[in-house]
Coordinates of C-alpha atoms in Angstrom, one line a residue:
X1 CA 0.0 0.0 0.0
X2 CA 1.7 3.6 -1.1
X3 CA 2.5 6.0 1.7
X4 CA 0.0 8.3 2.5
X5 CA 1.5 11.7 3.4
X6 CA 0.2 13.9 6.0
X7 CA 0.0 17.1 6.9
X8 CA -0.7 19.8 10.2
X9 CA -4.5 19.9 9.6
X10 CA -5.4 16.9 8.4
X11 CA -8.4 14.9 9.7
X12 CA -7.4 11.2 9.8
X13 CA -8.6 8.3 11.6
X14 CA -6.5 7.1 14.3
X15 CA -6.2 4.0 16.0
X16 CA -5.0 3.7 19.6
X17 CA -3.9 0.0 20.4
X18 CA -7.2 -2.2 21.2
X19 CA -9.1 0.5 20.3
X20 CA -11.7 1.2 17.2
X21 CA -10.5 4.2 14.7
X22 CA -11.5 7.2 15.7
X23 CA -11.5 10.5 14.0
X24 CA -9.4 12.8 14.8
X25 CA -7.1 15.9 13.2
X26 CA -3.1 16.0 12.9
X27 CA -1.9 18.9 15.2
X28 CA 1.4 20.7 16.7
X29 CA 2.3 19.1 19.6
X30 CA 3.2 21.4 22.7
X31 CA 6.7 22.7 22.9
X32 CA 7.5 20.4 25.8
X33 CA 6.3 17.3 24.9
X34 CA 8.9 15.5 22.2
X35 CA 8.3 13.2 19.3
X36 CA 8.8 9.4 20.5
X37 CA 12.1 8.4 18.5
X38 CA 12.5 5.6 16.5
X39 CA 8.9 5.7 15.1
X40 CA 7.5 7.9 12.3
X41 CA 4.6 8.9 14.0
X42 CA 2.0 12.1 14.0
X43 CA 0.4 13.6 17.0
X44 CA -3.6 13.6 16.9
X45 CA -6.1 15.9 18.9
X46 CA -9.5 13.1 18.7
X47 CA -12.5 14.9 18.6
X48 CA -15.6 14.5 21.1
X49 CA -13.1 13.5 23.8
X50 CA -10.3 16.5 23.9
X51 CA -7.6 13.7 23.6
X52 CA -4.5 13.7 22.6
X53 CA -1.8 11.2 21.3
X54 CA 1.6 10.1 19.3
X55 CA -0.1 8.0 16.5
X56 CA 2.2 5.7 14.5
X57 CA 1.7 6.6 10.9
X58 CA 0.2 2.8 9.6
X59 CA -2.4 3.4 12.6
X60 CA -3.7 6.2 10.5
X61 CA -6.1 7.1 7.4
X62 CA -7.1 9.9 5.7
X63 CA -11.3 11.3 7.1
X64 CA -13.3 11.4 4.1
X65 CA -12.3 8.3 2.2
X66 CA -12.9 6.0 4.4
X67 CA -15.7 7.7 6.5
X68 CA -18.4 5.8 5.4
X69 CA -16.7 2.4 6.2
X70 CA -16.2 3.7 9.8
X71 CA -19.7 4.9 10.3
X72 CA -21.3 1.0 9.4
X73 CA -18.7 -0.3 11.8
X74 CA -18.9 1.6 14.4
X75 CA -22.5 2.2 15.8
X76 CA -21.7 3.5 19.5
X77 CA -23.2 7.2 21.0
X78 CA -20.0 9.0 21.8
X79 CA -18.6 8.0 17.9
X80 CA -21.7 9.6 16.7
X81 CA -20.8 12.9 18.8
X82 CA -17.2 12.8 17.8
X83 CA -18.3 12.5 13.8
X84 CA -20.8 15.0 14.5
X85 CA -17.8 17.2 16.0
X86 CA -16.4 16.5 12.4
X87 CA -19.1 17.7 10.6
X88 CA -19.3 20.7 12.4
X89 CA -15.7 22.0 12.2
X90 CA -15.3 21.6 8.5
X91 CA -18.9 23.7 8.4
X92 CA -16.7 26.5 10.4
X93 CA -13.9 25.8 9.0
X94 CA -15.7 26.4 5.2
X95 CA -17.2 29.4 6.4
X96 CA -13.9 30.6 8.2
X97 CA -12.5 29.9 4.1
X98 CA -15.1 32.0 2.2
X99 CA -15.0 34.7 4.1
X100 CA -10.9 35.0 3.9
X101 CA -10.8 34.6 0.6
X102 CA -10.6 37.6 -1.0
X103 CA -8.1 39.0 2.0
X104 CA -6.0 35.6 0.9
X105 CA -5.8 36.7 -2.8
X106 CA -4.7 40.0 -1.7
X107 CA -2.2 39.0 0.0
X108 CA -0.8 36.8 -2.6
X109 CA -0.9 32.8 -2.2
X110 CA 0.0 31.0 1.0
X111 CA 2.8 29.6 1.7
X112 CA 2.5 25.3 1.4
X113 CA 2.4 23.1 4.8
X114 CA 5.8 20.9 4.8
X115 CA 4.8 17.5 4.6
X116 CA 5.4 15.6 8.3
X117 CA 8.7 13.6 8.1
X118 CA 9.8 10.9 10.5
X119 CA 13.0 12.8 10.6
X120 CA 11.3 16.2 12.3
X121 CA 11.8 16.3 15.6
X122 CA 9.9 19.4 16.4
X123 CA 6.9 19.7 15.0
X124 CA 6.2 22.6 15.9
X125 CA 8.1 24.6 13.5
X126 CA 5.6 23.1 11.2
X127 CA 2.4 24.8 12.0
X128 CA 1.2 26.9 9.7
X129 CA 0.8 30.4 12.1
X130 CA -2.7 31.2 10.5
X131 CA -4.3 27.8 11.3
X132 CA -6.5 27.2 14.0
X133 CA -7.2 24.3 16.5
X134 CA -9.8 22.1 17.1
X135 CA -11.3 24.7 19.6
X136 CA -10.4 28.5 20.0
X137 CA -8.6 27.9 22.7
X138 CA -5.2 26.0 23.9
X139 CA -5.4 22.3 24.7
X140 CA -6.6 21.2 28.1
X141 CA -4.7 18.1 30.0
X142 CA -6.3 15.4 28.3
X143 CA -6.6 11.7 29.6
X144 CA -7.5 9.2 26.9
X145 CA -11.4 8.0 27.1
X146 CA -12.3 4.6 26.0
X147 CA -13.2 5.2 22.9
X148 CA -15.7 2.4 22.1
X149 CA -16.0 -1.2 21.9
X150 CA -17.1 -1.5 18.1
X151 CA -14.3 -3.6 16.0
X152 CA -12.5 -2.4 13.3
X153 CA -11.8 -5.7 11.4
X154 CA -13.0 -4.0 7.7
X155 CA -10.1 -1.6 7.8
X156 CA -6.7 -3.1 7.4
X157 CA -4.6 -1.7 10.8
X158 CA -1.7 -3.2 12.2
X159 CA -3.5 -3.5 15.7
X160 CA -0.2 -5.2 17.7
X161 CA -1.0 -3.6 21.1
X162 CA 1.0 -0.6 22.4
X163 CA 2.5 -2.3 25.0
X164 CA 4.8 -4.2 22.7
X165 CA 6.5 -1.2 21.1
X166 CA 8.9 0.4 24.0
X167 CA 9.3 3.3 21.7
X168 CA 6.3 4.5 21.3
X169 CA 4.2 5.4 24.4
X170 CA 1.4 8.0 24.1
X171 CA 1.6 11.5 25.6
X172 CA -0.9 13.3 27.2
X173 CA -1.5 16.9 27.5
X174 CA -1.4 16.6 31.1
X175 CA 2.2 15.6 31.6
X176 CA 3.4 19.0 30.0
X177 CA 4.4 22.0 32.2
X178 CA 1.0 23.9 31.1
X179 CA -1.6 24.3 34.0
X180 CA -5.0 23.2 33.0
X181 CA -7.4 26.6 32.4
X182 CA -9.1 27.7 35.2
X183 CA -12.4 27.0 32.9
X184 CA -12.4 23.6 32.3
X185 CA -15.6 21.7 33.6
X186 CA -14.6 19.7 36.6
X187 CA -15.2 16.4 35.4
X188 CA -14.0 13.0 35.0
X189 CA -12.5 11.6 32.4
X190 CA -11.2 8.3 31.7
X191 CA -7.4 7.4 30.8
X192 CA -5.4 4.6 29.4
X193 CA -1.3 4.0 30.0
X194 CA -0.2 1.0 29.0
X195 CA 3.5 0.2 30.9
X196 CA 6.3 -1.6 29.7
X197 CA 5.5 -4.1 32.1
X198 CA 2.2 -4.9 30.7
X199 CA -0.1 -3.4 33.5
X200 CA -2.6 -0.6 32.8
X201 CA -4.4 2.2 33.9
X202 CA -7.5 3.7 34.0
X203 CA -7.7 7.0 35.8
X204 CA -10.3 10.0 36.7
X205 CA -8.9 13.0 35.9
X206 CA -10.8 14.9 38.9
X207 CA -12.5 13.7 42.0
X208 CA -15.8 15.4 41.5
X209 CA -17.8 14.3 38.7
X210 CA -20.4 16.3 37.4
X211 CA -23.5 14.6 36.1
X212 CA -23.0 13.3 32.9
X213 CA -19.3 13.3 32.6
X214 CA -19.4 9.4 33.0
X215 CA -21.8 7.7 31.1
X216 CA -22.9 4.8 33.0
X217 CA -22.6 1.1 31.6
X218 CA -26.1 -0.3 30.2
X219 CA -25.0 -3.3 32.8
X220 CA -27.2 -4.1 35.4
X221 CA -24.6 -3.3 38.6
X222 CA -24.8 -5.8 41.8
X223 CA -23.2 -5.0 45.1
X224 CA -22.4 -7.3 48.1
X225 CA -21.3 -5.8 51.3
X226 CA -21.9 -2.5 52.6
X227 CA -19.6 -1.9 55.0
X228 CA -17.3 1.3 55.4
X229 CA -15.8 1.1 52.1
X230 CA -18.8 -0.8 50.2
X231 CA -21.6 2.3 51.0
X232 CA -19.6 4.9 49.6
X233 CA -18.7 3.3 46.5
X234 CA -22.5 2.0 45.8
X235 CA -23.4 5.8 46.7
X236 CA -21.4 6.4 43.7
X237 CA -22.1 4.5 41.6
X238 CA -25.8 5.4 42.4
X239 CA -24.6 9.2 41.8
X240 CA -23.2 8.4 38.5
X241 CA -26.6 6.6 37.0
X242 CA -25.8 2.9 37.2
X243 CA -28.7 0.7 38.2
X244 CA -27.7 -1.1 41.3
X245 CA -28.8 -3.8 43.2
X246 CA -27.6 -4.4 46.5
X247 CA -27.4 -7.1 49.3
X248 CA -25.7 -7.2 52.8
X249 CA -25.8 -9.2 55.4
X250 CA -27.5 -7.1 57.8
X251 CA -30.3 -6.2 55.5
X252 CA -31.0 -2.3 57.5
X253 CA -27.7 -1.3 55.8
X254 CA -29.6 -1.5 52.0
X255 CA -32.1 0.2 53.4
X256 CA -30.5 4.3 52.7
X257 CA -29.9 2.7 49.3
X258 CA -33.0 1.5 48.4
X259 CA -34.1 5.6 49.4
X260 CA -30.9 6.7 47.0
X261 CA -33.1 4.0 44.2
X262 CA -31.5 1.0 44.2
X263 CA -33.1 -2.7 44.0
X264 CA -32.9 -4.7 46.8
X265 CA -30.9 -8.5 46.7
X266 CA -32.8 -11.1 49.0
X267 CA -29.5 -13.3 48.5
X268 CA -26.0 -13.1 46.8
X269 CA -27.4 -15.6 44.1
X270 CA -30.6 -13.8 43.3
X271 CA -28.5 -10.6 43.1
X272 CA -25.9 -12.5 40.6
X273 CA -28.7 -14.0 38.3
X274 CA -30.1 -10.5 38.5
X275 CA -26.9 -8.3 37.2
X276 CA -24.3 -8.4 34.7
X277 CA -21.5 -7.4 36.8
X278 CA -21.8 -8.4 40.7
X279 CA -19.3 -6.6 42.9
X280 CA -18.3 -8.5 47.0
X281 CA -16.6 -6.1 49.1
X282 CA -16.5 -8.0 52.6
X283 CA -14.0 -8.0 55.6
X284 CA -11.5 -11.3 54.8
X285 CA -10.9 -14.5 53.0
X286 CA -13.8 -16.7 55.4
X287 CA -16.3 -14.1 54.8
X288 CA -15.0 -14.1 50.6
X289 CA -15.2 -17.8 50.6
X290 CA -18.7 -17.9 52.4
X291 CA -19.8 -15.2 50.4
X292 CA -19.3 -17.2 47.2
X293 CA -19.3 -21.0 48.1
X294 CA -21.8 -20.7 50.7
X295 CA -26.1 -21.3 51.1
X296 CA -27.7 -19.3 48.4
X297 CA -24.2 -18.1 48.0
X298 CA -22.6 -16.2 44.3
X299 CA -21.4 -19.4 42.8
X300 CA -25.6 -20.7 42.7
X301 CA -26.4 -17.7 40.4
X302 CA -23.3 -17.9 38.2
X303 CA -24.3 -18.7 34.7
X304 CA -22.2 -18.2 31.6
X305 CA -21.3 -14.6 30.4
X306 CA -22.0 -13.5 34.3
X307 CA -19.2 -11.4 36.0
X308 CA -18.1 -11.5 39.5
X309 CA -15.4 -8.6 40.6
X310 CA -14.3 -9.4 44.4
X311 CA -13.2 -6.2 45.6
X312 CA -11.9 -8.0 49.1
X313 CA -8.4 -7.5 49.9
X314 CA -7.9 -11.3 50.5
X315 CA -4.7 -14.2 50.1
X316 CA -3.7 -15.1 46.4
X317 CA -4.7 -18.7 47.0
X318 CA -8.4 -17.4 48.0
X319 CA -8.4 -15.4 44.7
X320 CA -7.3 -18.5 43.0
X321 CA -10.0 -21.0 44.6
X322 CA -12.8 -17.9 43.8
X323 CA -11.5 -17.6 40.3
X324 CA -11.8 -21.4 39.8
X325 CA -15.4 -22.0 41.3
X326 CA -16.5 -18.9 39.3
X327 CA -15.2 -19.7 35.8
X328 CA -16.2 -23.5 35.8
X329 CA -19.6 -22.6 35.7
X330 CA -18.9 -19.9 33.1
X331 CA -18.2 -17.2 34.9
X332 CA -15.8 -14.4 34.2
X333 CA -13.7 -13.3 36.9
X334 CA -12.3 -10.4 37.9
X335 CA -10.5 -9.0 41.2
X336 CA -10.2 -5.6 41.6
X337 CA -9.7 -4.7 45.9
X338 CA -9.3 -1.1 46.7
X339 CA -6.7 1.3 48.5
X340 CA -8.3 3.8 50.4
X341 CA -10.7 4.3 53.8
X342 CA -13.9 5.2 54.4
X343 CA -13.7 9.3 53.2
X344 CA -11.7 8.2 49.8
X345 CA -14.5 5.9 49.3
X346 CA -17.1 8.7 50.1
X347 CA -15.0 10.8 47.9
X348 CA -14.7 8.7 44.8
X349 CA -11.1 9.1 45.3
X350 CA -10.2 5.2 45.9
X351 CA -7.1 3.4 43.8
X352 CA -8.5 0.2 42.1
X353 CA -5.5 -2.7 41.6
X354 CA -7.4 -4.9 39.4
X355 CA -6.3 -8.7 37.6
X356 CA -8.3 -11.5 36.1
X357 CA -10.4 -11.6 33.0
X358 CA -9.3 -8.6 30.9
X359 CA -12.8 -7.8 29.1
X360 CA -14.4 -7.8 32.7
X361 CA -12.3 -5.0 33.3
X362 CA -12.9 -2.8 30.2
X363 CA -16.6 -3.6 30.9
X364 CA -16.6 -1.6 34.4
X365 CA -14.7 1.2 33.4
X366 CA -17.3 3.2 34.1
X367 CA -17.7 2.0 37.7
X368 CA -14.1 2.0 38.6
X369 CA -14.2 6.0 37.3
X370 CA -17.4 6.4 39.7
X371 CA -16.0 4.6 43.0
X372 CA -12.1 5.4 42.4
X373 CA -9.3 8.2 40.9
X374 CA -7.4 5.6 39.0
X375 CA -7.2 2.3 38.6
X376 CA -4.5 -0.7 37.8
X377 CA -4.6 -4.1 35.6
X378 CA -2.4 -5.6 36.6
X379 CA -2.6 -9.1 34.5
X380 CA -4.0 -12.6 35.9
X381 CA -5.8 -13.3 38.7
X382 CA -3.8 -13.2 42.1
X383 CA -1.4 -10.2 41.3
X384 CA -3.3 -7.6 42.8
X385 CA -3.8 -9.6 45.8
X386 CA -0.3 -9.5 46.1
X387 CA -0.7 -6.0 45.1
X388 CA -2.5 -5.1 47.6
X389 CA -1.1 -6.7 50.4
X390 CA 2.2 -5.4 50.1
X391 CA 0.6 -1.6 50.1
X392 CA -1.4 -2.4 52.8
X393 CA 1.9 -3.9 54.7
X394 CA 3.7 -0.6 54.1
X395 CA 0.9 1.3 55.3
X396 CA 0.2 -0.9 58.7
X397 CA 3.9 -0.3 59.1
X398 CA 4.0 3.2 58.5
X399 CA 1.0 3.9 60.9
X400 CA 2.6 1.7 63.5
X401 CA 6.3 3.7 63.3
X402 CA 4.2 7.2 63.2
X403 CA 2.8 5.9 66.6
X404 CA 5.7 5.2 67.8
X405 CA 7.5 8.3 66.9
X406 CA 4.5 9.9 69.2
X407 CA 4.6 8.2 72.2
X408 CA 8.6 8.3 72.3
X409 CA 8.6 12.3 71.4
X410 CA 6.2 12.3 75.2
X411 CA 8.3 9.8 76.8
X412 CA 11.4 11.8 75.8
X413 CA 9.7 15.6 77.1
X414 CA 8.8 16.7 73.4
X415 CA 6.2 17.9 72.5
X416 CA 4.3 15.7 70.6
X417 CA 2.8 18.6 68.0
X418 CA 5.3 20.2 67.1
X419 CA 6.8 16.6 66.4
X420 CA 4.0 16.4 63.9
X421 CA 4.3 20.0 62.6
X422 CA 7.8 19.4 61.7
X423 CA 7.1 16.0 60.4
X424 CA 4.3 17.8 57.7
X425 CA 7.0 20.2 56.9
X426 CA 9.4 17.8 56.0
X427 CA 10.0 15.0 53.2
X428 CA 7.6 12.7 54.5
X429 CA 4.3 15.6 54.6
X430 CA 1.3 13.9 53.7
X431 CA -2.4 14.2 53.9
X432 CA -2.3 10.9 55.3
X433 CA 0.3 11.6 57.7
X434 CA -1.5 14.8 58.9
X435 CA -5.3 13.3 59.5
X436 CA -4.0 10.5 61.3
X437 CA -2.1 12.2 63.9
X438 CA -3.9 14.9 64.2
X439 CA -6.9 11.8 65.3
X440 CA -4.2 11.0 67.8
X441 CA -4.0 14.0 69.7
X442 CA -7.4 14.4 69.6
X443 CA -8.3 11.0 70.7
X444 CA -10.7 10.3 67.8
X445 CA -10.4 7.1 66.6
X446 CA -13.6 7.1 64.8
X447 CA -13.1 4.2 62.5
X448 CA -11.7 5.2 58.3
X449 CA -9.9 1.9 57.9
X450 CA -10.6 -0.7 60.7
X451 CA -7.3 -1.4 63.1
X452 CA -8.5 -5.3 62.9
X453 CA -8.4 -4.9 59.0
X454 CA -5.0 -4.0 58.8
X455 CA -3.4 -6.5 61.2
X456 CA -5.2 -9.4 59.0
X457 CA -3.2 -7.8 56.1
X458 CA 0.0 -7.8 57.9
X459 CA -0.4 -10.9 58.9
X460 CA -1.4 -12.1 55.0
X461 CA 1.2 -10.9 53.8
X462 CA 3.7 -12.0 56.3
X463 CA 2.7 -15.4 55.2
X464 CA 3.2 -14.5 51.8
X465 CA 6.7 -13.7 52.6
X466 CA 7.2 -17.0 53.6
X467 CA 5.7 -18.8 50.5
X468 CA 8.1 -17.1 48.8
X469 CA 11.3 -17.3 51.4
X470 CA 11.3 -13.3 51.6
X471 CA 12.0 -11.6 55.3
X472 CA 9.5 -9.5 56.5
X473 CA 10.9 -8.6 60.0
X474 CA 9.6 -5.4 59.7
X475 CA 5.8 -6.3 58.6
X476 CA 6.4 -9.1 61.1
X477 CA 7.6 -6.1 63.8
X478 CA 4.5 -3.9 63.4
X479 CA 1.9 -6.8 63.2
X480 CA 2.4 -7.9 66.4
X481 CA 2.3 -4.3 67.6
X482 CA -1.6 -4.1 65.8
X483 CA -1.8 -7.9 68.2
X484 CA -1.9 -5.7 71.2
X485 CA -3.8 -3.3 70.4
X486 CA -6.3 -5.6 69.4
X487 CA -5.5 -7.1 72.8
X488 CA -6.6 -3.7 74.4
X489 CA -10.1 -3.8 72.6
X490 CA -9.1 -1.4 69.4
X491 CA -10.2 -3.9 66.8
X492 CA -13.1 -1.9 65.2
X493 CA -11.5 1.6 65.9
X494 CA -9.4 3.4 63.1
X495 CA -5.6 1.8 62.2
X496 CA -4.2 5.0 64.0
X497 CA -5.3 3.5 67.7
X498 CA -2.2 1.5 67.4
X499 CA -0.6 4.3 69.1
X500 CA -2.8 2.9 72.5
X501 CA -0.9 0.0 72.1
X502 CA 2.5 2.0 73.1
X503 CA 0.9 3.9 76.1
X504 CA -0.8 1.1 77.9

């Protein structure tokens, strides 16, 4: 097939990795972000998302010839808006012409665009000054939506994933030095980075969604377990337009949620031969295992194409027995537990680390952008286990030396305050940091993230140190720190009463 040349300012369809063409127009990249070496690639501005990317030039097609083949293939809403964003700039962009044209003859004939070579580095040189962009004004931080599930197949790409080519990465807007305009719609806004490694991303670009920025899934949603971090994130998915059904074990916990307008779950099967997509969030690997293997129990309303996402922070090998049961009855599996508390889940500001089927996770992108900021795949099933129980070991930890550094500044005649105001000036300042001794002083140890919680993490991951012959003296250290003050009747307060373990 002959080369197809392109130039600053023409439309194109582009195609991102897994992704279906989209349309999208050949811009100047800012000054600060460079051209990936080693590829001959252009950089694209997509319309209807405000996206931006280094596309590889055989991932790209000139608009109008093959626009009708596009619009057969791909049938979704948001590719209708972005065509219809087309169809509206070339009507301005005509109108912009005709009414130019007789300064244009005046002024003699315009200089030619330089065709785009593989060997410019800056592409900037090569704007032409009078063009304009996609909008009147300068590009906003951008984070890559999903673009559609529709295939491509008719159209010839070369569709190896992105994740194979170390070389070529794609940029957004938002890694450049330029602070986003102080007009841009607080919104969220869904984002793709594939890793060398192989793991991915999706991530909200803001933590306050306005209505309509996420378009719900057509999935019916399911929901087992509202305890401190289950309520906030069916609260937002609520928020966001999903249709939710819920079920907890104590049944007057769905009750504020069947006010908010979701459907009420008399057991975990009915609720999983209701929904699409059932999400668990319980307490540990007995109440997982119960939760699925159990009376009237997941596994009895798993039927092919169903999808079960256990958001428990649980053991690998309980992953791995979950994953089984679900998938030999057809099931597809997904685990996806959470990093946060109680206010982050509130918030909609919780990291998802997710693992397991890969489709399962593209299907609840829109869930993971209502519940969480960003979130992780990070392959098959039992890595973000792991995942998550080394995090949560580094946090228990951390908590557990902050609480130490408290009670020895007192024991030592310092002033335990201006030990933490130092501290939050210092390398280590963190929101984190602050709240949770700031609790301390104050004696509040209102539960965010149970204490009991964390020592069953410490001690899962301890003994995931041992399957693998790795120390964990320090893990091992803290835990049985947590073991007192579980002792002293702290197990349902907040992580931060650890620190009563030192003073009693």
């Amino acid at each position: 097939m002959a080369t197809v040349h392109l130039r600053i300012g023409d439309l194109v369809w582009g195609k991102l990795g897994r992704y279906p063409p989209w349309p999208g127009k050949v811009v100047s990249p800012p000054k600060d972000l460079k051209k990936p070496r080693g590829k001959k690639c252009h950089f694209v501005k997509f319309f209807g998302t405000e996206d931006h990317a280094w596309i590889k030039v055989e991932q790209l097609k000139p608009y109008h010839p093959h626009k009708e083949e596009m619009i057969k293939i791909n049938k979704g809403k948001r590719f209708q808006q972005a065509v219809d964003a087309v169809e509206e700039y070339l009507k301005k962009a005509k109108g912009k012409d005709q009414n130019s044209e007789g300064k244009a003859e005046s002024k003699g004939k315009k200089k030619p665009l330089k065709i785009l070579d593989e060997n410019d580095e800056d592409l900037s040189a090569l704007k032409d000054p009078s063009e304009k962009d996609l909008t009147d004004s300068e590009p906003e931080p951008a984070a890559l939506e999903r673009l559609g599930t529709a295939s491509g197949s008719a159209f010839k790409w070369d569709s190896s994933p992105v994740k194979d080519d170390p070389h070529f990465h794609h940029f957004l807007l938002s890694q450049s030095e330029k602070p986003a305009s102080s007009m841009e719609p607080i919104s969220k806004r869904l984002k793709i980075v594939e890793e060398d490694a192989g793991s991915t991303s999706i991530q909200a670009a803001d933590s306050t969604a306005i209505n309509g920025s996420i378009t719900p899934t057509d999935k019916r949603i399911g929901f087992l377990g509202l305890g401190l971090m289950g309520s906030g994130v069916v609260s937002n998915l609520l928020k966001m337009g999903h249709v939710v059904t819920v079920w907890n074990r104590t049944a007057e916990k769905c009750d504020l949620f069947i006010q908010e307008g979701a459907r009420l779950g008399r057991t975990p099967a009915e609720v999983v031969s209701m929904c699409d997509i059932t999400f668990s969030c319980v307490s540990d690997p007995k109440a997982a295992r119960d939760l699925v293997l159990g009376p009237s129990g997941v596994l009895q309303g798993i039927r092919p194409g169903k999808c079960y996402v256990e958001m428990s922070t649980v053991d690998p090998e309980t992953i791995t027995e979950l994953s089984q049961s679900v998938t030999s009855r057809g099931g597809r599996f997904l685990e996806a537990p959470v990093a946060g508390s109680q206010q982050l889940s509130n918030d909609g500001m919780l990291v998802i680390v997710a693992a397991g089927d890969r489709t399962v996770y593209e299907d609840c992108s829109s869930c993971f952008m209502a519940m969480g900021k960003t979130s992780f795949f990070l392959g098959e099933a039992g890595n973000a286990a792991r995942m998550m129980l080394i995090l949560n070991m580094v946090q228990g930890s951390f908590m557990a030396t902050i609480a130490e550094g408290l009670t020895l500044a007192q024991a030592t005649g310092q002033s335990q305050q201006t030990f933490l105001d130092i501290l939050c000036q210092g390398q280590m300042a963190s929101t984190f940091v602050d709240q949770k001794c700031q609790n301390i002083l104050q004696g509040n140890f209102k539960p965010d993230y149970y204490l009991k919680h964390i020592q069953k993490d410490l001690r899962l991951a301890i003994s995931m140190g041992d399957n693998a012959n790795h120390p964990t003296p320090m893990a091992a250290a803290a835990n049985e720190v947590y073991k007192r003050a579980k002792a002293l009747d702290q197990s349902d307060n907040d992580i931060s009463a650890v620190y009563r373990a030192y003073i009693h």
